[in-house]
Amino acid sequence: MRVVKANMNHSKINTDGNTMASLVSVKQSGFSLIELLVVLVIMGMLAGLVGPRIFGNVDKAKVKTADTQVKMLKGSLQTYRLDVGSYPSTADGLNALVHKPQAKTSAYWQGPYLDDTVPLDPWGKPYHYELSGEAAQGFYLYTYGADGVQGGEGLNADVGYTQ
């Protein structure tokens, strides 16, 4: 019995014309389950070691962003004061930097004093503004930090002019 290879379908045809099962072993490429599991374990270990450091830096960056935004808002409030003669009232708040207030001093308003809308803090909450003669700046301007609650330490500390 003589075997001849026919077509590209790995089947063999004998001299009688009948088809037999392929006896040629086909090499399969790819990764075994063990290899995939080893890679996943290594990636999990790396994520466990590197992840907290990266996310810790993200939280620190949010605090620095809040500090920078507070300073930017302070500069806008000071420009407002130079034009109008006083800081915005607590009722007008930071919106007076973007929209002309209804107060009698609004005739001197030369705004808007911000390029866009009043920004939210890095945690998605509005900044707190209060006009006060007792404040060192003439106003209080702050955010409650990551936890959104007054006071706190570290990442949860209030950011801005609170005294």
mmCIF file of C-alpha atoms in Angstrom, residues 13-109:
data_model
loop_
_atom_site.group_PDB
_atom_site.id
_atom_site.type_symbol
_atom_site.label_atom_id
_atom_site.label_comp_id
_atom_site.label_asym_id
_atom_site.label_seq_id
_atom_site.Cartn_x
_atom_site.Cartn_y
_atom_site.Cartn_z
ATOM 1 C CA ILE A 13 -4.907 8.954 0.069
ATOM 2 C CA ASN A 14 -3.898 5.368 -0.541
ATOM 3 C CA THR A 15 -3.578 3.911 -4.006
ATOM 4 C CA ASP A 16 -7.157 2.679 -3.826
ATOM 5 C CA GLY A 17 -8.397 6.304 -3.474
ATOM 6 C CA ASN A 18 -9.742 5.915 0.090
ATOM 7 C CA THR A 19 -9.028 8.682 2.646
ATOM 8 C CA MET A 20 -7.240 7.839 5.890
ATOM 9 C CA ALA A 21 -6.746 9.958 9.023
ATOM 10 C CA SER A 22 -3.703 12.145 8.947
ATOM 11 C CA LEU A 23 -0.684 10.655 10.635
ATOM 12 C CA VAL A 24 1.339 13.883 10.482
ATOM 13 C CA SER A 25 1.570 15.701 13.805
ATOM 14 C CA VAL A 26 0.849 19.407 13.557
ATOM 15 C CA LYS A 27 2.884 21.705 15.842
ATOM 16 C CA GLN A 28 0.605 24.132 17.656
ATOM 17 C CA SER A 29 1.838 27.590 18.636
ATOM 18 C CA GLY A 30 0.680 29.659 21.609
ATOM 19 C CA PHE A 31 1.083 29.782 25.363
ATOM 20 C CA SER A 32 0.184 27.102 27.828
ATOM 21 C CA LEU A 33 -2.159 27.781 30.714
ATOM 22 C CA ILE A 34 0.748 27.570 33.171
ATOM 23 C CA GLU A 35 2.707 30.215 31.261
ATOM 24 C CA LEU A 36 -0.294 32.553 31.244
ATOM 25 C CA LEU A 37 -0.848 32.072 34.965
ATOM 26 C CA VAL A 38 2.806 32.831 35.735
ATOM 27 C CA VAL A 39 2.611 36.069 33.728
ATOM 28 C CA LEU A 40 -0.630 37.073 35.472
ATOM 29 C CA VAL A 41 0.898 36.432 38.910
ATOM 30 C CA ILE A 42 3.954 38.543 38.049
ATOM 31 C CA MET A 43 1.754 41.364 36.739
ATOM 32 C CA GLY A 44 -0.365 41.211 39.890
ATOM 33 C CA MET A 45 2.716 41.458 42.092
ATOM 34 C CA LEU A 46 3.997 44.457 40.122
ATOM 35 C CA ALA A 47 0.625 46.188 40.340
ATOM 36 C CA GLY A 48 0.561 45.548 44.093
ATOM 37 C CA LEU A 49 3.973 47.130 44.557
ATOM 38 C CA VAL A 50 3.811 50.006 42.079
ATOM 39 C CA GLY A 51 0.090 50.872 42.232
ATOM 40 C CA PRO A 52 0.019 52.412 45.719
ATOM 41 C CA ARG A 53 2.975 54.645 44.891
ATOM 42 C CA ILE A 54 1.322 55.913 41.726
ATOM 43 C CA PHE A 55 -2.041 56.523 43.388
ATOM 44 C CA GLY A 56 -0.333 58.217 46.340
ATOM 45 C CA ASN A 57 1.211 60.682 43.908
ATOM 46 C CA VAL A 58 -2.173 61.305 42.298
ATOM 47 C CA ASP A 59 -3.601 62.343 45.670
ATOM 48 C CA LYS A 60 -0.634 64.639 46.333
ATOM 49 C CA ALA A 61 -1.095 66.171 42.886
ATOM 50 C CA LYS A 62 -4.736 66.933 43.688
ATOM 51 C CA VAL A 63 -3.685 68.824 46.830
ATOM 52 C CA LYS A 64 -1.141 70.833 44.813
ATOM 53 C CA THR A 65 -3.771 71.510 42.137
ATOM 54 C CA ALA A 66 -6.178 72.803 44.783
ATOM 55 C CA ASP A 67 -3.461 75.058 46.208
ATOM 56 C CA THR A 68 -2.671 76.414 42.738
ATOM 57 C CA GLN A 69 -6.349 77.028 41.959
ATOM 58 C CA VAL A 70 -6.843 78.869 45.257
ATOM 59 C CA LYS A 71 -3.889 81.134 44.444
ATOM 60 C CA MET A 72 -5.284 81.764 40.947
ATOM 61 C CA LEU A 73 -8.693 82.636 42.408
ATOM 62 C CA LYS A 74 -6.998 84.925 44.939
ATOM 63 C CA GLY A 75 -5.296 86.799 42.099
ATOM 64 C CA SER A 76 -8.628 87.175 40.307
ATOM 65 C CA LEU A 77 -10.275 88.423 43.505
ATOM 66 C CA GLN A 78 -7.507 90.995 43.973
ATOM 67 C CA THR A 79 -7.967 92.240 40.404
ATOM 68 C CA TYR A 80 -11.708 92.462 41.052
ATOM 69 C CA ARG A 81 -10.989 94.504 44.196
ATOM 70 C CA LEU A 82 -8.735 96.899 42.267
ATOM 71 C CA ASP A 83 -11.519 97.557 39.755
ATOM 72 C CA VAL A 84 -14.572 97.607 42.019
ATOM 73 C CA GLY A 85 -13.041 98.823 45.281
ATOM 74 C CA SER A 86 -14.015 95.841 47.407
ATOM 75 C CA TYR A 87 -14.113 92.074 47.272
ATOM 76 C CA PRO A 88 -17.358 90.402 46.146
ATOM 77 C CA SER A 89 -19.981 89.881 48.824
ATOM 78 C CA THR A 90 -20.474 86.433 50.263
ATOM 79 C CA ALA A 91 -23.834 86.292 48.456
ATOM 80 C CA ASP A 92 -22.230 87.109 45.074
ATOM 81 C CA GLY A 93 -19.368 84.738 45.829
ATOM 82 C CA LEU A 94 -16.897 83.622 43.206
ATOM 83 C CA ASN A 95 -19.532 83.960 40.475
ATOM 84 C CA ALA A 96 -18.859 87.716 40.609
ATOM 85 C CA LEU A 97 -15.548 86.920 38.911
ATOM 86 C CA VAL A 98 -17.410 85.660 35.831
ATOM 87 C CA HIS A 99 -20.808 87.430 35.870
ATOM 88 C CA LYS A 100 -21.418 91.111 36.604
ATOM 89 C CA PRO A 101 -22.999 91.431 40.076
ATOM 90 C CA GLN A 102 -26.169 93.463 40.681
ATOM 91 C CA ALA A 103 -24.577 95.601 43.438
ATOM 92 C CA LYS A 104 -24.202 99.380 43.067
ATOM 93 C CA THR A 105 -20.434 98.956 42.654
ATOM 94 C CA SER A 106 -20.992 96.889 39.521
ATOM 95 C CA ALA A 107 -20.512 100.014 37.379
ATOM 96 C CA TYR A 108 -16.767 99.587 37.953
ATOM 97 C CA TRP A 109 -16.779 95.868 37.113
#
